[in-house]
Tab-separated table of C-alpha atoms and ligand atoms in Angstrom:
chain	number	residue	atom	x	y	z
O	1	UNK	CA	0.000	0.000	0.000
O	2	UNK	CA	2.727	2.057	0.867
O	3	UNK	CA	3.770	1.731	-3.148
O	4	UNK	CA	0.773	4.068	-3.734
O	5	UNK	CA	2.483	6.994	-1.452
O	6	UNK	CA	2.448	9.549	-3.356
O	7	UNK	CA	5.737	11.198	-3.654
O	8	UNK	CA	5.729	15.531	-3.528
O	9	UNK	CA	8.800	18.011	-2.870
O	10	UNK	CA	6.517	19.674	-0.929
O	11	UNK	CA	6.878	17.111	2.212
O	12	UNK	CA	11.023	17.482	1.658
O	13	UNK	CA	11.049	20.404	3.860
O	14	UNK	CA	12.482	22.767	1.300
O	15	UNK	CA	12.798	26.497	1.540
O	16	UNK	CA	9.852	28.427	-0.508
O	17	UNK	CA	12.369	30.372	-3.205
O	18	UNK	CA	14.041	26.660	-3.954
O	19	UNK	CA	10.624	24.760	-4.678
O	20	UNK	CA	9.746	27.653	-6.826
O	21	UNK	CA	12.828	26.816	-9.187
O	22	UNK	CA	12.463	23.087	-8.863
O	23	UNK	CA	8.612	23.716	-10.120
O	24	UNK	CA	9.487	26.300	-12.835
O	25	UNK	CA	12.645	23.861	-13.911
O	26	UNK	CA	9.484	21.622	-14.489
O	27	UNK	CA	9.566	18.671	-11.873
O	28	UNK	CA	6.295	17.957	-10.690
O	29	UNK	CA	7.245	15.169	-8.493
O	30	UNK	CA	10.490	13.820	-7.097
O	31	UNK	CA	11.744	10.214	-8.286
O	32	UNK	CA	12.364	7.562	-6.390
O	33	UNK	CA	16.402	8.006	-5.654
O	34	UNK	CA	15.180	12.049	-5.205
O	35	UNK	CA	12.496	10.599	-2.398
O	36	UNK	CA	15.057	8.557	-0.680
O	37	UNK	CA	18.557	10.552	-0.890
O	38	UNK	CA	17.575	14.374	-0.009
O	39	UNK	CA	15.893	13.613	3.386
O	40	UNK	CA	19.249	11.371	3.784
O	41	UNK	CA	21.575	14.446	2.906
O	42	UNK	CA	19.305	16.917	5.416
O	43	UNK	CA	20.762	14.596	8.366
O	44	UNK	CA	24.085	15.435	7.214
O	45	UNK	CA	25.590	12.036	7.321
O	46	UNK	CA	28.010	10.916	4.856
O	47	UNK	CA	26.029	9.290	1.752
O	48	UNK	CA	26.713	6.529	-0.727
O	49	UNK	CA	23.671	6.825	-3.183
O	50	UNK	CA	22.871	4.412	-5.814
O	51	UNK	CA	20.238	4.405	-8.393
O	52	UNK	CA	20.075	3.366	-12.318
O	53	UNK	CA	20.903	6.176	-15.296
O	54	UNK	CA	18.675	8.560	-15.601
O	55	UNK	CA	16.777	8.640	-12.539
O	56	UNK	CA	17.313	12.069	-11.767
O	57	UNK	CA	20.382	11.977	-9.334
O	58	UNK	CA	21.637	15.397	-10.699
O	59	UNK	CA	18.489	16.406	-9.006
O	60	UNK	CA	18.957	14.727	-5.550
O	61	UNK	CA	22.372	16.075	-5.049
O	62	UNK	CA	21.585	19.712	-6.235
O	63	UNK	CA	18.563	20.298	-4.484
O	64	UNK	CA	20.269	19.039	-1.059
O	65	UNK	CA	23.040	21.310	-1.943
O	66	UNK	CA	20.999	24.164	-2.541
O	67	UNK	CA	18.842	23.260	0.502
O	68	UNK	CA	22.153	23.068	2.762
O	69	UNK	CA	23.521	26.274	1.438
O	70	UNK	CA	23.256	29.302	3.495
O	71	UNK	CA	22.761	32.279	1.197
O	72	UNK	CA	24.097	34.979	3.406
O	73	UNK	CA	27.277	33.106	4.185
O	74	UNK	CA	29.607	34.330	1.251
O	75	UNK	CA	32.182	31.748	0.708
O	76	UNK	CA	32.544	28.595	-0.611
O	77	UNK	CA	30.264	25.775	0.999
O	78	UNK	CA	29.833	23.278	-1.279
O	79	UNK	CA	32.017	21.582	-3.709
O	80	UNK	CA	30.984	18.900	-6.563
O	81	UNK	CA	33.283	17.133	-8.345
O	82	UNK	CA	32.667	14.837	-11.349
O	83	UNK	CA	34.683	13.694	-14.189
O	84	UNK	CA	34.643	15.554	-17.642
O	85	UNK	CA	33.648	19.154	-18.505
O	86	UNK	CA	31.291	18.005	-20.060
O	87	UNK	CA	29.272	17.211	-17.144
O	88	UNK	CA	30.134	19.938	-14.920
O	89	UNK	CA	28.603	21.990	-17.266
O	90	UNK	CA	25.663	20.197	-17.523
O	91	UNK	CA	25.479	20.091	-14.105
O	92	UNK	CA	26.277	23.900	-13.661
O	93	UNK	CA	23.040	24.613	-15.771
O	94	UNK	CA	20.694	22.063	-13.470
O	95	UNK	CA	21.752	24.280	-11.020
O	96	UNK	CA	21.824	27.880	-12.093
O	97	UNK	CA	17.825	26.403	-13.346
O	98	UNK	CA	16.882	25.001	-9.798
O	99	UNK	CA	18.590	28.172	-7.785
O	100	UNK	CA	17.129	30.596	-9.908
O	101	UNK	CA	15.322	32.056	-6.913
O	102	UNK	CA	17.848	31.658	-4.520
O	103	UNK	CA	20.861	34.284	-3.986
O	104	UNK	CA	23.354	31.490	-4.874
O	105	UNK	CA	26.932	32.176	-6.737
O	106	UNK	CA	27.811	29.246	-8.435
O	107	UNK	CA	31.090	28.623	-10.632
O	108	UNK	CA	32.728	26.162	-12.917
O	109	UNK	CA	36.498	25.117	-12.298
O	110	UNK	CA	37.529	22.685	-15.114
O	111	UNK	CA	40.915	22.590	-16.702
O	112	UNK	CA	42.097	23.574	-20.624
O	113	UNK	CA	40.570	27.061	-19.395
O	114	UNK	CA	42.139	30.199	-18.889
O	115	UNK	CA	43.629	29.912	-15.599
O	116	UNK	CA	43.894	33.816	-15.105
O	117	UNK	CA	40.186	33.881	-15.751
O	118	UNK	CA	39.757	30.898	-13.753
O	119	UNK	CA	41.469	32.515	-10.391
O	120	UNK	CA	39.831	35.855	-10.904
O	121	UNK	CA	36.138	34.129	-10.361
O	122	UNK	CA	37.508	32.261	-7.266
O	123	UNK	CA	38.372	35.642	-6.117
O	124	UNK	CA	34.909	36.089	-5.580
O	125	UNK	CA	34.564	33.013	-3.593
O	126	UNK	CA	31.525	31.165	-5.361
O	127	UNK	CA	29.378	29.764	-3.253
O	128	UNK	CA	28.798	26.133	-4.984
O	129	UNK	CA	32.181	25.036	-7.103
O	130	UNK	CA	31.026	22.382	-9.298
O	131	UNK	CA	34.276	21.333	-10.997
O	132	UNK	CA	36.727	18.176	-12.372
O	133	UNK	CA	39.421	17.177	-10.187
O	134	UNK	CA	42.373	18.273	-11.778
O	135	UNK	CA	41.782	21.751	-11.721
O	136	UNK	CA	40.300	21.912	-8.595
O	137	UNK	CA	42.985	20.753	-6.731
O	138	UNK	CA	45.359	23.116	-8.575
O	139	UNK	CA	43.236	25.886	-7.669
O	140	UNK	CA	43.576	24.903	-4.332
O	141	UNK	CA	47.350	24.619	-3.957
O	142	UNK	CA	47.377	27.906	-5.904
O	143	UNK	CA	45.470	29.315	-2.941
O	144	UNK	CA	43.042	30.568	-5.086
O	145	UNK	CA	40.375	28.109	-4.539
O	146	UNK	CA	39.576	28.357	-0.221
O	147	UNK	CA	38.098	25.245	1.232
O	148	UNK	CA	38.332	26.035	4.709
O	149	UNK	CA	34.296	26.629	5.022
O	150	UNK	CA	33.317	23.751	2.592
O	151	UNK	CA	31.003	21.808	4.321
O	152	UNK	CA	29.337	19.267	1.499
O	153	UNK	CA	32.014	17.476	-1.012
O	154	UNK	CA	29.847	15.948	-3.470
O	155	UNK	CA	31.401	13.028	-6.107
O	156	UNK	CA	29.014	12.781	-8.746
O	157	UNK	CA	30.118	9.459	-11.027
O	158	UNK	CA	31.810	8.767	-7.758
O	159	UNK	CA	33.170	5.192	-8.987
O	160	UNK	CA	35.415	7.101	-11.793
O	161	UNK	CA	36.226	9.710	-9.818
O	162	UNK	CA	38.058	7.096	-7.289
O	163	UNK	CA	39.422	5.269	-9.839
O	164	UNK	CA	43.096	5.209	-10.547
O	165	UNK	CA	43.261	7.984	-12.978
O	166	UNK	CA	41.853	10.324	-10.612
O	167	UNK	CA	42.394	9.007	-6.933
O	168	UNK	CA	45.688	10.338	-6.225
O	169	UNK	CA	44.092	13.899	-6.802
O	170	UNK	CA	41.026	13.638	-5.037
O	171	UNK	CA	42.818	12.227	-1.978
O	172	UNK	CA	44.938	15.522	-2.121
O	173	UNK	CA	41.420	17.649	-2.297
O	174	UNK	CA	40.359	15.795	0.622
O	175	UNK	CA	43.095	16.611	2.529
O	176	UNK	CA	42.309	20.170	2.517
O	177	UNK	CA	38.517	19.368	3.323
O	178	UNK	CA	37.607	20.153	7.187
O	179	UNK	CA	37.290	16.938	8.705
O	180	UNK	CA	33.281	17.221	9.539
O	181	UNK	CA	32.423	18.363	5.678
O	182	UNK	CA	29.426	16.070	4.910
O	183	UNK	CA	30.904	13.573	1.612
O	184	UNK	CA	28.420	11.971	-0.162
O	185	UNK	CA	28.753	9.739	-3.361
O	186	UNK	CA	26.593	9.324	-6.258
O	187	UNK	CA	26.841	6.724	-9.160
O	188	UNK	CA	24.785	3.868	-11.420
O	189	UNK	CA	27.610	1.745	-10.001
O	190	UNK	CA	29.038	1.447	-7.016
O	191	UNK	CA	31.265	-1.510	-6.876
O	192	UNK	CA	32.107	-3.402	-3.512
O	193	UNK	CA	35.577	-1.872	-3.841
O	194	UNK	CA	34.550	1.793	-3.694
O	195	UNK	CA	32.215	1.160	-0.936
O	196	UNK	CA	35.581	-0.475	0.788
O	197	UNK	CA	37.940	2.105	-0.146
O	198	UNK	CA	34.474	4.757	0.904
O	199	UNK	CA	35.697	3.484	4.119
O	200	UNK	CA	39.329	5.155	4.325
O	201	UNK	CA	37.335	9.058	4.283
O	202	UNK	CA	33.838	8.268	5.063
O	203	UNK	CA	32.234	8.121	8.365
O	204	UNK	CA	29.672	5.660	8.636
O	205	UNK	CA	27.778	6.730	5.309
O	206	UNK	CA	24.012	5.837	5.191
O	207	UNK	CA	23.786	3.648	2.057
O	208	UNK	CA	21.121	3.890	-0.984
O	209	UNK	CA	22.215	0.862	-3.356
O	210	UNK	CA	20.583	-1.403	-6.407
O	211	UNK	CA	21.502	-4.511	-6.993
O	212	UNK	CA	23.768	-4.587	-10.591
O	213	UNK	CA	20.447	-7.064	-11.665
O	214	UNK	CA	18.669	-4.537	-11.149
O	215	UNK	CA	20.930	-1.568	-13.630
O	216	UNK	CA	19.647	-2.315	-16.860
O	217	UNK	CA	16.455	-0.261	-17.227
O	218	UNK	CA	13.127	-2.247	-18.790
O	219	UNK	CA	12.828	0.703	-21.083
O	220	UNK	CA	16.272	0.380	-22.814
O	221	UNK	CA	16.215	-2.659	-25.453
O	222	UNK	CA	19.385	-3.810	-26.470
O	223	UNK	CA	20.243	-5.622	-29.752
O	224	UNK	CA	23.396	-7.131	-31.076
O	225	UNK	CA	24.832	-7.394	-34.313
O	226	UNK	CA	27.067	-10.732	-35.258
O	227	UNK	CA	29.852	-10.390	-37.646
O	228	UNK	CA	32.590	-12.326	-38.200
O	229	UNK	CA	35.645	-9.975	-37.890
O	230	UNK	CA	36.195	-6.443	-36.874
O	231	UNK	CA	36.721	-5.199	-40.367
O	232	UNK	CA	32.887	-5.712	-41.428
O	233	UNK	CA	31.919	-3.367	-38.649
O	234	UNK	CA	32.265	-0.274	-41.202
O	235	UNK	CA	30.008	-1.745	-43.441
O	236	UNK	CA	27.513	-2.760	-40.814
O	237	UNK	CA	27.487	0.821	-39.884
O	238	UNK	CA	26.875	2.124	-43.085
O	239	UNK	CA	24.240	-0.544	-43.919
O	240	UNK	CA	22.633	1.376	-40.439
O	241	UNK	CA	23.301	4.860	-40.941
O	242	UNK	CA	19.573	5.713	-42.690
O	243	UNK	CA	17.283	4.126	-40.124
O	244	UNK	CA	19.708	5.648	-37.032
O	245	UNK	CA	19.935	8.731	-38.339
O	246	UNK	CA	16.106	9.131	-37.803
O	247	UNK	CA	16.664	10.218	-34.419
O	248	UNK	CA	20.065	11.324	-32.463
O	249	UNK	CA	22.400	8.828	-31.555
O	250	UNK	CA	26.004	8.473	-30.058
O	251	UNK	CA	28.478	5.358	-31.339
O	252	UNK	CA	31.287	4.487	-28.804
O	253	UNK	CA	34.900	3.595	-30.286
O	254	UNK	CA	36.875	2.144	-27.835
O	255	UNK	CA	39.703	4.124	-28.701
O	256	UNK	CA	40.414	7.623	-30.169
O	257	UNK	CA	42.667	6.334	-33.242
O	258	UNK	CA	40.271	3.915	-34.316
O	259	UNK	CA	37.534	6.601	-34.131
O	260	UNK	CA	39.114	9.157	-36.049
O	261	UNK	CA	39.412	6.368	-38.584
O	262	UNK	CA	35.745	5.646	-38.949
O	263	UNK	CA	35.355	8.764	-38.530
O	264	UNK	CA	36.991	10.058	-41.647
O	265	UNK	CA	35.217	6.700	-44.000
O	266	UNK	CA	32.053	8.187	-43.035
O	267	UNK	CA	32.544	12.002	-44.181
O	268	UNK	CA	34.555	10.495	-47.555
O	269	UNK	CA	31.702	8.329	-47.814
O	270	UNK	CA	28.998	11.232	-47.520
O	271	UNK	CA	27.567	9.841	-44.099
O	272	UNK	CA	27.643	13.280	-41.882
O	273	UNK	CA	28.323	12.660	-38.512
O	274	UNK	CA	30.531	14.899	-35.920
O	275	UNK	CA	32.963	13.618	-33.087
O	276	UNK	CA	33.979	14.223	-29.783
O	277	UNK	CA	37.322	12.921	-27.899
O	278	UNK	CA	39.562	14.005	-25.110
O	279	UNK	CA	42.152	15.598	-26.844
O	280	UNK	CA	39.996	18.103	-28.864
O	281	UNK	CA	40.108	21.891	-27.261
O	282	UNK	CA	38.047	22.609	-24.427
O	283	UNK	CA	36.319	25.032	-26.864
O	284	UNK	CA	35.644	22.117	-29.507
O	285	UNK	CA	34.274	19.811	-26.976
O	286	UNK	CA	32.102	22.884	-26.526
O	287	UNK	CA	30.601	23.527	-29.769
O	288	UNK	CA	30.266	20.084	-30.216
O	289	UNK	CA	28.110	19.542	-27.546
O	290	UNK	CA	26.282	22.641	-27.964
O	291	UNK	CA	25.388	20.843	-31.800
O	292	UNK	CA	24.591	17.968	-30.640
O	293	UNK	CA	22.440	19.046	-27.759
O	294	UNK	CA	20.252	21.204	-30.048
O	295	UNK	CA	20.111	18.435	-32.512
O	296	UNK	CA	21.620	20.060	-35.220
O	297	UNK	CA	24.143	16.733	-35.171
O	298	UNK	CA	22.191	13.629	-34.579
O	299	UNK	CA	24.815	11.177	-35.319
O	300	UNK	CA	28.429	11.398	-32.637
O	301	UNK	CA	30.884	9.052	-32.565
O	302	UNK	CA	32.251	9.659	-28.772
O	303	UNK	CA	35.292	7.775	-26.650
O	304	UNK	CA	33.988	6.640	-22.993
O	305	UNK	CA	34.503	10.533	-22.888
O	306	UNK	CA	30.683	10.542	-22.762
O	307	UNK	CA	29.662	7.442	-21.662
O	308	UNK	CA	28.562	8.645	-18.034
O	309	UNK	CA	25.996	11.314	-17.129
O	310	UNK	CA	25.501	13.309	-20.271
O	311	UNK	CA	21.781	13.561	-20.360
O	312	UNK	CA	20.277	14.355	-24.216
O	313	UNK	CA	16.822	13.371	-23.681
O	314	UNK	CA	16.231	13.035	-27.436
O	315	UNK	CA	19.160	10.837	-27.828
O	316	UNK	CA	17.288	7.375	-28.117
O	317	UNK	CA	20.290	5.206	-29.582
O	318	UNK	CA	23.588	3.907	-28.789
O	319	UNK	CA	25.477	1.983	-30.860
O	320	UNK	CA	28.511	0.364	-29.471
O	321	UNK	CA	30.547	-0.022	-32.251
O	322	UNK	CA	33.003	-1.900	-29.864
O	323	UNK	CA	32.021	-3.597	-26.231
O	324	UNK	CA	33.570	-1.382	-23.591
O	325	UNK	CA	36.643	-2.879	-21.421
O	326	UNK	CA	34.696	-2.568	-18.177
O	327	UNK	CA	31.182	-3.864	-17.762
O	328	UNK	CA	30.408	-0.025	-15.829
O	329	UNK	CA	30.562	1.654	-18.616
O	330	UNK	CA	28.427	-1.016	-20.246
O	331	UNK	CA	25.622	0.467	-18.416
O	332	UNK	CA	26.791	3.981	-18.360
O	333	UNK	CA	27.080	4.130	-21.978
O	334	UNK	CA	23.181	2.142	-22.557
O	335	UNK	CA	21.938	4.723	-19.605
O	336	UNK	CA	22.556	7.743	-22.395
O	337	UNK	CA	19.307	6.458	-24.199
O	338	UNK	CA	15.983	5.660	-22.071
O	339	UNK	CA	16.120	8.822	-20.023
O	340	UNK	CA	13.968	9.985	-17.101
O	341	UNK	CA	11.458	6.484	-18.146
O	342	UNK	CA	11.739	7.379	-22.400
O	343	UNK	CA	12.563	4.281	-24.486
O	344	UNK	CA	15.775	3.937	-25.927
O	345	UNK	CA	17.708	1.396	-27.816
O	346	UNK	CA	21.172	0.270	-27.843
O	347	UNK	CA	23.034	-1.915	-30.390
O	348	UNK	CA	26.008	-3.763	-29.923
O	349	UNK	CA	28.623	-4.748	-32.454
O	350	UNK	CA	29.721	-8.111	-31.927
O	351	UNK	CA	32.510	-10.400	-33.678
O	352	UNK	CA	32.473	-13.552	-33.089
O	353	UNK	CA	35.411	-13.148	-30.737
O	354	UNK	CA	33.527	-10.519	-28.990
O	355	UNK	CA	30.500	-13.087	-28.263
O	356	UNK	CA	31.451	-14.716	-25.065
O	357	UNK	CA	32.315	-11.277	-23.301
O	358	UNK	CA	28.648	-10.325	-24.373
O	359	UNK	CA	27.513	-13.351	-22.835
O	360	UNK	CA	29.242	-12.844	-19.660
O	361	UNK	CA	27.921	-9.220	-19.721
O	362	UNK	CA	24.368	-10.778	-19.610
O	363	UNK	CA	24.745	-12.791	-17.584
O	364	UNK	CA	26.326	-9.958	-14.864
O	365	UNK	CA	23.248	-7.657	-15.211
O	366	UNK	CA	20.704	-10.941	-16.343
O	367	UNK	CA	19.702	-9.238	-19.012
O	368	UNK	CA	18.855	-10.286	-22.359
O	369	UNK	CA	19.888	-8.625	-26.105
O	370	UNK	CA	18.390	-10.185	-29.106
O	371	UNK	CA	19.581	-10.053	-32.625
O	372	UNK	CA	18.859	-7.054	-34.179
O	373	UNK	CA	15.726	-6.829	-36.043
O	374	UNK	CA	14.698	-5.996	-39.594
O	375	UNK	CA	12.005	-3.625	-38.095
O	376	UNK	CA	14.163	-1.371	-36.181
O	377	UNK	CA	12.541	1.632	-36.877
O	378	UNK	CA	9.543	0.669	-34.655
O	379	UNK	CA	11.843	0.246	-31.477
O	380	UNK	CA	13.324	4.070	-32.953
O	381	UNK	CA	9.707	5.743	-32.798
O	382	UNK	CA	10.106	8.438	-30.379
W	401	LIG	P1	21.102	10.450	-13.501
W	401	LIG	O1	22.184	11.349	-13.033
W	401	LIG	O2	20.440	9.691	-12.403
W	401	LIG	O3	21.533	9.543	-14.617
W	401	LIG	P2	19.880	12.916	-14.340
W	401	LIG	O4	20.018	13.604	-13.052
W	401	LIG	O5	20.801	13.308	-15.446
W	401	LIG	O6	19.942	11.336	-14.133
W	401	LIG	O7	18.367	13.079	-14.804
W	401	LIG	C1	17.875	12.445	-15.969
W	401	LIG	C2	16.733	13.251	-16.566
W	401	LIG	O8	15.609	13.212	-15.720
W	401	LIG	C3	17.080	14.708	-16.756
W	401	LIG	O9	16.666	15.108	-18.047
W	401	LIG	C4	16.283	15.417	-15.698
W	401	LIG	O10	15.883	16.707	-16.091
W	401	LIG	C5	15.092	14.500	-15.525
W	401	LIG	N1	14.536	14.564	-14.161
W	401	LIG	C6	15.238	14.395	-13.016
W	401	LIG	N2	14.446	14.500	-11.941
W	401	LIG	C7	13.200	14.759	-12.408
W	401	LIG	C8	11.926	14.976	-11.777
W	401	LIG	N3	11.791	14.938	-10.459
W	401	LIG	N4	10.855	15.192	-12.584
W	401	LIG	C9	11.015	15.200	-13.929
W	401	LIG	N5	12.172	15.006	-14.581
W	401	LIG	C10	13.264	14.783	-13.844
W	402	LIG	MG1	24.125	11.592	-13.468
């Protein structure tokens, strides 16, 4: 009976000017993970919060944030940290929408910026930083970035941002952290090993977590394509681009070389698609999001740059032209379709080498991806 509850912001205690930018951002109600996680966050208590792609964590973390925040103190409070600039600007406009009402100064602080530019806006001591690791930490040995009254550290994608690349560096940020800051986590996967390694700088966090069975989403179908060898994948692709270019769609290369390869067959071929890597400028990386956001691209090819937390709620396709290495960013890179409840559709390109890893990969989540269809534009109707 208690299923029937029905779920309002307006019993989550929030001040007046912040449910007037949730409503006019357009949520109605809060989700489940949004239910669960912001009354968690109010108690202060470290957090480790699970829940599938697009379920509206952005929301949970923000609107706790925002909650927490006291407008009249001006300094920095509350820093979030996640893993490409990509998302922190994303993020940044969730919250700039959601604070509207609110006397909030909130700043971005990712790297391949101008770092003159970059210590002149610390100067004015943002309230919320909501930045990647790298140049946050920088910032902070530079002693432009003060984190002496942060009291909420927020990880969003906290898995990858404890992973090797990055753990040295947050460890260093967390040094300068005051030792009762509030540190909460967020991720679609939280392996056992973060929650162990959660252990070395958390205190006692209250835990929100899915079981991996549970990841894949029931709106998400997901199709494979046999072939025998990786050199027919091209073709495949081609074969595809008229039916996926009906609606927007990102293809993951495993690795950069290889994309800029396909890449370049597809333009000489007269299949227009744009691309997005790690090593373009920060102000490429821009402009091609800002494309393919407003859907004047519908076809990317993307690294795992964007396999976590980009939200394009038209996107309704991914095509992995390879498997990923980790089985993560399997359902990172699915989660970029089927947001917020839509349907989406993913498509995997196998080899026949490639077919037992698939296997194991359904097996993992017990899931189930069929041979791709003749009628794939039906599962495409948006
Ligand atoms: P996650 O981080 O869990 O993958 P996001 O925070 O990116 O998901 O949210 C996914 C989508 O759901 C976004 O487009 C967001 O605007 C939408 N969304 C989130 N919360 C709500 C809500 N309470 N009501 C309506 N839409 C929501
Ligand atoms: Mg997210």
């Amino acid at each position: 009976m208690d299923e029937e509850k029905k779920l309002s912001f307006d019993t989550l205690n929030l001040k007046d000017n912040l449910l007037r930018g949730i409503y006019s951002y357009g949520f109605e109600t809060p989700s489940q993970i949004q239910d669960k996680a912001i009354p968690i966050f109010m108690t202060r208590k470290d957090i480790i919060a699970q829940a599938q792609s697009g379920t509206g964590k952005t929301g949970a973390f923000l609107i706790s944030s925002l909650q927490k925040l006291d407008e009249s103190v001006k300094e920095t409070q509350i820093l979030i940290l996640c893993p490409t600039h990509e998302l922190v600007h994303q993020i940044y406009e969730v919250a700039v929408e959601l604070s509207k009402y609110l006397d909030v100064s909130i700043m971005e602080v990712v790297g391949g910026t101008n770092v003159t530019e970059c210590r002149r806006g610390l100067d004015k001591n943002p309230q919320i930083i909501i930045g990647t690791p790298g140049r946050v930490l920088d910032m902070i040995q530079k002693q432009s970035l003060f984190t002496n009254n942060i009291h909420t550290l927020v990880f969003d994608e906290a898995d990858e941002i404890l992973s090797f690349g990055f753990k040295m560096t947050i460890y260093n940020i967390i040094q300068t952290i005051p030792k009762n800051a509030q540190i909460c986590l967020f991720s679609a996967t939280i392996p056992e090993e973060i929650i162990e390694l959660s252990d070395k700088f958390m205190t006692h966090p209250e835990k929100v977590l899915v079981k991996k069975e549970a990841l894949t989403l029931e709106g998400i179908t997901q199709f494979y394509i046999n072939m025998k060898i990786n050199d027919w994948k091209y073709d495949v692709l081609k074969d595809l681009y008229d039916t996926i270019n009906i609606s927007q769609c990102i293809i993951y290369i495993n690795s950069k070389n290889k994309l800029m390869e396909v890449y370049e067959c597809l333009i000489r071929d007269n299949f227009p698609v744009s691309y997005i890597h790690g090593e373009l400028t920060s102000s490429d990386r821009k402009k091609v999001m800002e494309e393919f956001r407003s859907g004047h691209t519908r076809i990317l090819l993307s690294t795992d740059l964007l396999s976590r937390g980009i939200d394009v709620q038209q996107l309704s396709l991914v095509i992995n032209f390879d498997l990923p290495k980790s089985k993560e960013t399997y359902i990172h890179r699915i989660g970029r379709s089927g947001r917020y409840g839509r349907k989406g559709v993913s498509i995997n390109l196998v080899t026949d080498r490639d077919m037992h890893y698939m296997k194991e990969i359904e097996e993992f989540y017990e899931t189930k991806m069929d041979e791709m269809p003749q009628n794939l534009e039906d599962y495409l109707s948006v």
